[in-house]
PDB file of C-alpha atoms in Angstrom:
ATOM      1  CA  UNK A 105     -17.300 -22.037-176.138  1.00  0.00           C
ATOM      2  CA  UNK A 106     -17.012 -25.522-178.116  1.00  0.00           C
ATOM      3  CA  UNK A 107     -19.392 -25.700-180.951  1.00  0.00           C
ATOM      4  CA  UNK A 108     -20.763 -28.781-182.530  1.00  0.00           C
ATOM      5  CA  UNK A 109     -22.793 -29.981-185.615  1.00  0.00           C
ATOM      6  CA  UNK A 110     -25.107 -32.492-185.757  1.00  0.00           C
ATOM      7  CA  UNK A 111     -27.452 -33.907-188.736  1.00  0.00           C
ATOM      8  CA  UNK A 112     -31.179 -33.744-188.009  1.00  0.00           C
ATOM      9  CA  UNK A 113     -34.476 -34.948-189.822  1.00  0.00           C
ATOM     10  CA  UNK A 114     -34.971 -31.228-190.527  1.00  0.00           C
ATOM     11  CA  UNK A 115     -31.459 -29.652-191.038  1.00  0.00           C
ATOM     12  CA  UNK A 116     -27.969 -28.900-189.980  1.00  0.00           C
ATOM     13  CA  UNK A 117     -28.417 -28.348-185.889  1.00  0.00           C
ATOM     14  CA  UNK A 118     -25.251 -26.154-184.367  1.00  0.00           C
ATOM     15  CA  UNK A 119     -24.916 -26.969-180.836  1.00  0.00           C
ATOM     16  CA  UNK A 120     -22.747 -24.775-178.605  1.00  0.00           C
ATOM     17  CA  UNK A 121     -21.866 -25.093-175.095  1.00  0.00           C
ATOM     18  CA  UNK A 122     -19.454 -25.742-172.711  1.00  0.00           C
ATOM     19  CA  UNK A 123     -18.422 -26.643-169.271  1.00  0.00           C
ATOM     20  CA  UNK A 124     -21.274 -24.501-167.445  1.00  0.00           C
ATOM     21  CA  UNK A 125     -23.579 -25.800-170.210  1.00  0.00           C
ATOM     22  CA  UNK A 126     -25.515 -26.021-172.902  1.00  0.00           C
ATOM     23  CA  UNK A 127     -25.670 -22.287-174.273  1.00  0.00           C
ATOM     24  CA  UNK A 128     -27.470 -22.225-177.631  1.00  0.00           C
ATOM     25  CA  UNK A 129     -29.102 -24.870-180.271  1.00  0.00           C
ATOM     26  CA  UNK A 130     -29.985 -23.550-183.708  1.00  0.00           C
ATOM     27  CA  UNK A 131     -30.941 -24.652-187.014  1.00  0.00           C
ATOM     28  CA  UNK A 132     -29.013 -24.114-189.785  1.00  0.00           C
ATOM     29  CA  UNK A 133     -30.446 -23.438-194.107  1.00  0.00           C
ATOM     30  CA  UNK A 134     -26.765 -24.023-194.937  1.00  0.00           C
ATOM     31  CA  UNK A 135     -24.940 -27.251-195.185  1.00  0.00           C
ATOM     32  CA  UNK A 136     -21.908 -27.399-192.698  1.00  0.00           C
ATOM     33  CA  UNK A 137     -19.580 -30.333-191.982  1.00  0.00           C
ATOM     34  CA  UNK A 138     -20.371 -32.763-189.064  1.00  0.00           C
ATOM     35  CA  UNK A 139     -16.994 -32.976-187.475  1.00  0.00           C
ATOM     36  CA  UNK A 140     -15.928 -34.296-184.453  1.00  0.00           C
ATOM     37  CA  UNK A 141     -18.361 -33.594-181.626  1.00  0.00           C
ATOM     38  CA  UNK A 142     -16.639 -32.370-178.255  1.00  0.00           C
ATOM     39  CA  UNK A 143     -17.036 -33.863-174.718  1.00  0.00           C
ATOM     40  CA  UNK A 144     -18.668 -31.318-173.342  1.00  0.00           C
ATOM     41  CA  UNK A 145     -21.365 -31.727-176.218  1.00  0.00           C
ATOM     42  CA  UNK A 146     -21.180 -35.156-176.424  1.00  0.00           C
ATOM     43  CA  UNK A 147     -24.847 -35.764-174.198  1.00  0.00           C
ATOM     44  CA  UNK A 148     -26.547 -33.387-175.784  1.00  0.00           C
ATOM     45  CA  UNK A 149     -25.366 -34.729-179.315  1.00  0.00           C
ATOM     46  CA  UNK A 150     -26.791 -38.144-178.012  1.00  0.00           C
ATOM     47  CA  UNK A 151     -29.958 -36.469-176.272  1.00  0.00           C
ATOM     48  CA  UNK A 152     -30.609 -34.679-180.085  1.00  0.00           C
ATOM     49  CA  UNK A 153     -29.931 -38.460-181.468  1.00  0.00           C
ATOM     50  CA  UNK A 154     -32.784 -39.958-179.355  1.00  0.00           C
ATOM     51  CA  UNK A 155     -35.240 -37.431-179.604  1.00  0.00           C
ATOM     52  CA  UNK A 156     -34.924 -37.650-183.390  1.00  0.00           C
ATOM     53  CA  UNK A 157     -35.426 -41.576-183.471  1.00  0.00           C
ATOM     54  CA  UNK A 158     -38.588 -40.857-181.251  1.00  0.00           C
ATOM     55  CA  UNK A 159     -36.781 -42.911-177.889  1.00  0.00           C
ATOM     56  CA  UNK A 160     -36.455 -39.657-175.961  1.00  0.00           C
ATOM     57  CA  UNK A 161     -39.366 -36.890-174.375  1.00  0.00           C
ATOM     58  CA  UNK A 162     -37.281 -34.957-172.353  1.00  0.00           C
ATOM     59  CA  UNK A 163     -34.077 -33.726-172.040  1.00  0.00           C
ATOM     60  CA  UNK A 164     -31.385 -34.067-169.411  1.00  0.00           C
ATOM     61  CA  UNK A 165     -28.819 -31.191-169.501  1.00  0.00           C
ATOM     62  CA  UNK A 166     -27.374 -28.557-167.960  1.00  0.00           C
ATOM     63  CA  UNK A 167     -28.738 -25.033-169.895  1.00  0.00           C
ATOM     64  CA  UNK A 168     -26.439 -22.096-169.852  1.00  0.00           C
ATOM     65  CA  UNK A 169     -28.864 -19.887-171.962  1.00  0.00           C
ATOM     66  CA  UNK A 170     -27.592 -16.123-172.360  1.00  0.00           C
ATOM     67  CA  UNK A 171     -30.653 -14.021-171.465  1.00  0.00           C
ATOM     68  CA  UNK A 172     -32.699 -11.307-169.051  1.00  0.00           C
ATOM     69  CA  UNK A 173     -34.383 -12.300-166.354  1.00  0.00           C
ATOM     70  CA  UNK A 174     -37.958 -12.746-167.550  1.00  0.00           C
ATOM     71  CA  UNK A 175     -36.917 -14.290-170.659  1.00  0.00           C
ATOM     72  CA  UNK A 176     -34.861 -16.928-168.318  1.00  0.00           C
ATOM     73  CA  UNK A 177     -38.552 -17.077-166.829  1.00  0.00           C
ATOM     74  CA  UNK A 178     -40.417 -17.413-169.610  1.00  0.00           C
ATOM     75  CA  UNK A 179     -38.043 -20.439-170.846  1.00  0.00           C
ATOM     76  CA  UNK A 180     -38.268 -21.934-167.897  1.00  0.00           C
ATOM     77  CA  UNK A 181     -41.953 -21.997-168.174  1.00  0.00           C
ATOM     78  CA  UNK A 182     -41.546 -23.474-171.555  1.00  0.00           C
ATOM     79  CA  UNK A 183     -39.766 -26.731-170.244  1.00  0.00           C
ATOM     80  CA  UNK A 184     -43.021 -27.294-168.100  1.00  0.00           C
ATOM     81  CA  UNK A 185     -44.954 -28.152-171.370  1.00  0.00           C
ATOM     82  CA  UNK A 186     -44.938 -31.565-172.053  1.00  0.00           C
ATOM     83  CA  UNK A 187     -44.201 -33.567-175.120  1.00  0.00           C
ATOM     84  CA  UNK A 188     -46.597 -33.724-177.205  1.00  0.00           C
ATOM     85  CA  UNK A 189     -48.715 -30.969-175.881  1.00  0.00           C
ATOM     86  CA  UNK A 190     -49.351 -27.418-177.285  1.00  0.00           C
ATOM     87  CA  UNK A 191     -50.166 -24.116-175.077  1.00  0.00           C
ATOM     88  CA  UNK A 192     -51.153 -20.447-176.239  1.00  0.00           C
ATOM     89  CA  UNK A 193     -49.053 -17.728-176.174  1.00  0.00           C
ATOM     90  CA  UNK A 194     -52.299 -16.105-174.099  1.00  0.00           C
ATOM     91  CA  UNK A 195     -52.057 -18.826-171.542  1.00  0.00           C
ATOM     92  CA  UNK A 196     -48.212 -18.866-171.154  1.00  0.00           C
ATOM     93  CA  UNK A 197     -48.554 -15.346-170.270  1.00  0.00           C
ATOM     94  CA  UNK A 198     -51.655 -16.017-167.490  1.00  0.00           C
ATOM     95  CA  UNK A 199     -49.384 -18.787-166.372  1.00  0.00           C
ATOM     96  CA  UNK A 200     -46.668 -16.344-165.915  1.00  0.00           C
ATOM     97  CA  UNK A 201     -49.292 -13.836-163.625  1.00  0.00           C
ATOM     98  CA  UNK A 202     -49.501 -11.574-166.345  1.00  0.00           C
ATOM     99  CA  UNK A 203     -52.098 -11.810-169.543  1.00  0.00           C
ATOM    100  CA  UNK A 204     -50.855  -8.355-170.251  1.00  0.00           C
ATOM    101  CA  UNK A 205     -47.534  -9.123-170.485  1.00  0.00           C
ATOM    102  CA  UNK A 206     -48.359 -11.741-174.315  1.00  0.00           C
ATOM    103  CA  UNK A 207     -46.493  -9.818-176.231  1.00  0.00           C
ATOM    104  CA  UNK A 208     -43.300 -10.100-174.107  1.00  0.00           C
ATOM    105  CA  UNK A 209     -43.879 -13.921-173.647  1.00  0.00           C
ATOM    106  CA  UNK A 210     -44.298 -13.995-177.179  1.00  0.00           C
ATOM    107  CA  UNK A 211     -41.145 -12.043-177.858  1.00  0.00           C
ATOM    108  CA  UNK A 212     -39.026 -14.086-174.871  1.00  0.00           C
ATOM    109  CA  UNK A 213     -40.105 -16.982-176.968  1.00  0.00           C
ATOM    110  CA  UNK A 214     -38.708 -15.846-180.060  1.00  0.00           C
ATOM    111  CA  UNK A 215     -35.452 -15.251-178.575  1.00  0.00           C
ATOM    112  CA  UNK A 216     -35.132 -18.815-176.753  1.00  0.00           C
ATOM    113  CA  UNK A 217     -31.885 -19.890-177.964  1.00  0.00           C
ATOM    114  CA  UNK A 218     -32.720 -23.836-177.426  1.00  0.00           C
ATOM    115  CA  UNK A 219     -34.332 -25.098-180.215  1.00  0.00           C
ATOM    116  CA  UNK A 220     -36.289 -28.099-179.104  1.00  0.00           C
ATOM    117  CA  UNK A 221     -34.481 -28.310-175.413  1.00  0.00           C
ATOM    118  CA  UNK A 222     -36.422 -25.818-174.481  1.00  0.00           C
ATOM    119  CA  UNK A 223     -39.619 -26.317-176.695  1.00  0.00           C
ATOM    120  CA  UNK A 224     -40.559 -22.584-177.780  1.00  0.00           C
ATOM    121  CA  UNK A 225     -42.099 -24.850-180.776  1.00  0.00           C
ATOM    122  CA  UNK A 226     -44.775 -25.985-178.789  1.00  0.00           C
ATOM    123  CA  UNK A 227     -47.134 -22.234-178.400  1.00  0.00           C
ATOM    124  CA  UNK A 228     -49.376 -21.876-180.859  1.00  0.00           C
ATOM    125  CA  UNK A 229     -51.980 -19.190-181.233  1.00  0.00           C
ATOM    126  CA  UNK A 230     -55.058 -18.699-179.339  1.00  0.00           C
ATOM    127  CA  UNK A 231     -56.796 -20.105-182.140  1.00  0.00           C
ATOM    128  CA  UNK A 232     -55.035 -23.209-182.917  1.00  0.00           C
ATOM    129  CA  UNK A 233     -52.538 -21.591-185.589  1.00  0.00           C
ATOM    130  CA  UNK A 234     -49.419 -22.157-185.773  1.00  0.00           C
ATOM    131  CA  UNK A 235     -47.418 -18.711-185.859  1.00  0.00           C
ATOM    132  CA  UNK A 236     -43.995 -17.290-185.755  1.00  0.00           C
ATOM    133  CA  UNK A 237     -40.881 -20.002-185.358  1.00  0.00           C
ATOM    134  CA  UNK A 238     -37.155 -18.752-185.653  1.00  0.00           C
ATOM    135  CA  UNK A 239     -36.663 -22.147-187.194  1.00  0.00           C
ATOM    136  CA  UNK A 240     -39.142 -21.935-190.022  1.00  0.00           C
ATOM    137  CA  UNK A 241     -42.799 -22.911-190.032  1.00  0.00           C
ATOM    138  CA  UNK A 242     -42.220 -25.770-191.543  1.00  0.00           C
ATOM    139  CA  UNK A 243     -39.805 -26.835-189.539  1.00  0.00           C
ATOM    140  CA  UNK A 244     -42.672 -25.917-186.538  1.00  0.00           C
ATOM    141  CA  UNK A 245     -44.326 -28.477-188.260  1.00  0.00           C
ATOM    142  CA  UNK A 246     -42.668 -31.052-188.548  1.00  0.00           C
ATOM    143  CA  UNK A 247     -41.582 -30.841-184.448  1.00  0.00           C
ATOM    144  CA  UNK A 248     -45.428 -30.472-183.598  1.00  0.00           C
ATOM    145  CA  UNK A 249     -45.736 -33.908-185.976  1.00  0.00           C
ATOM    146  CA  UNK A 250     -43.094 -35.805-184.733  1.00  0.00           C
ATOM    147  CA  UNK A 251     -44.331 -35.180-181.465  1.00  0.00           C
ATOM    148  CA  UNK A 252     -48.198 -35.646-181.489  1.00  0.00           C
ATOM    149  CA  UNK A 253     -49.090 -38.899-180.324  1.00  0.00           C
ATOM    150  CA  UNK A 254     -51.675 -39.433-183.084  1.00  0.00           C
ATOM    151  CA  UNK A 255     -49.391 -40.197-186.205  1.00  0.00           C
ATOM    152  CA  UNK A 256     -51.342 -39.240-189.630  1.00  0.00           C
ATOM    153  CA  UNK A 257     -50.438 -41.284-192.683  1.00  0.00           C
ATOM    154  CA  UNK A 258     -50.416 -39.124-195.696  1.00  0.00           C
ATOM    155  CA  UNK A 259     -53.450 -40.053-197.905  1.00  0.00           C
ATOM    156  CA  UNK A 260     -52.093 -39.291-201.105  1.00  0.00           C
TER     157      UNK A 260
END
């Protein structure tokens, strides 16, 4: 597994991955040096790059994610909400048959392993709140910001 750091707007991300794929993103509270980035990480470096700088909505890689099968299902259902949309935990899970099943989804979520590939930071609560993120809240935040297509100036 070939691992890879990369400066972001919000932190040190650790990419690892290899020749089956991209197998985790994270965010690191710790400063780490950048290095060298390795070819097999090399598009996903430059994906990370462009969705920073605001030229990229989607990504374009091949996901190796280390899971069971209903959390591969749930993250899969995760890449079907788009960019600068937000969805409910309680309608991910009717969207995966099951409104029963929320606190699983919700749980599934928490253990995605791609940060921002596969965009767990996009479910909110069923009241508009924005709740748990492995990445930090604020960090929740900021993603949710970057990508709304109204951009608020600060007014003070």
């Amino acid at each position: 597994m070939e691992v890879a750091y990369i400066q972001t707007p919000i932190g040190i991300a650790e990419l690892k991955g290899d020749e089956n794929g991209l197998a985790s993103v994270s965010v690191l509270d710790i400063n780490k040096p950048i290095g060298t980035i390795p070819d097999v990480l090399k598009s996903a470096a430059k994906q990370f790059q462009e969705y920073f700088e605001g030229t990229r909505t989607e990504f374009d890689l091949k996901l190796n994610p280390e899971g069971t099968d209903f959390q591969k299902k749930v993250w899969e259902a995760l890449q079907e909400i788009p960019f600068g949309k937000t969805i409910s935990y309680l309608d991910l899970s009717k969207q995966l048959g099951d409104v029963k099943a929320i606190r699983a989804v919700a749980s599934a979520n928490g253990k995605n392993p791609l940060w921002i590939v596969v965009p767990c930071h996009r479910v909110i609560g069923t009241n508009g709140d924005l709740t748990g993120y492995a990445g930090g809240l604020h960090r929740k935040k900021w993603l949710l910001e970057h990508e709304s297509p109204v951009k608020q100036t600060a007014l003070f």
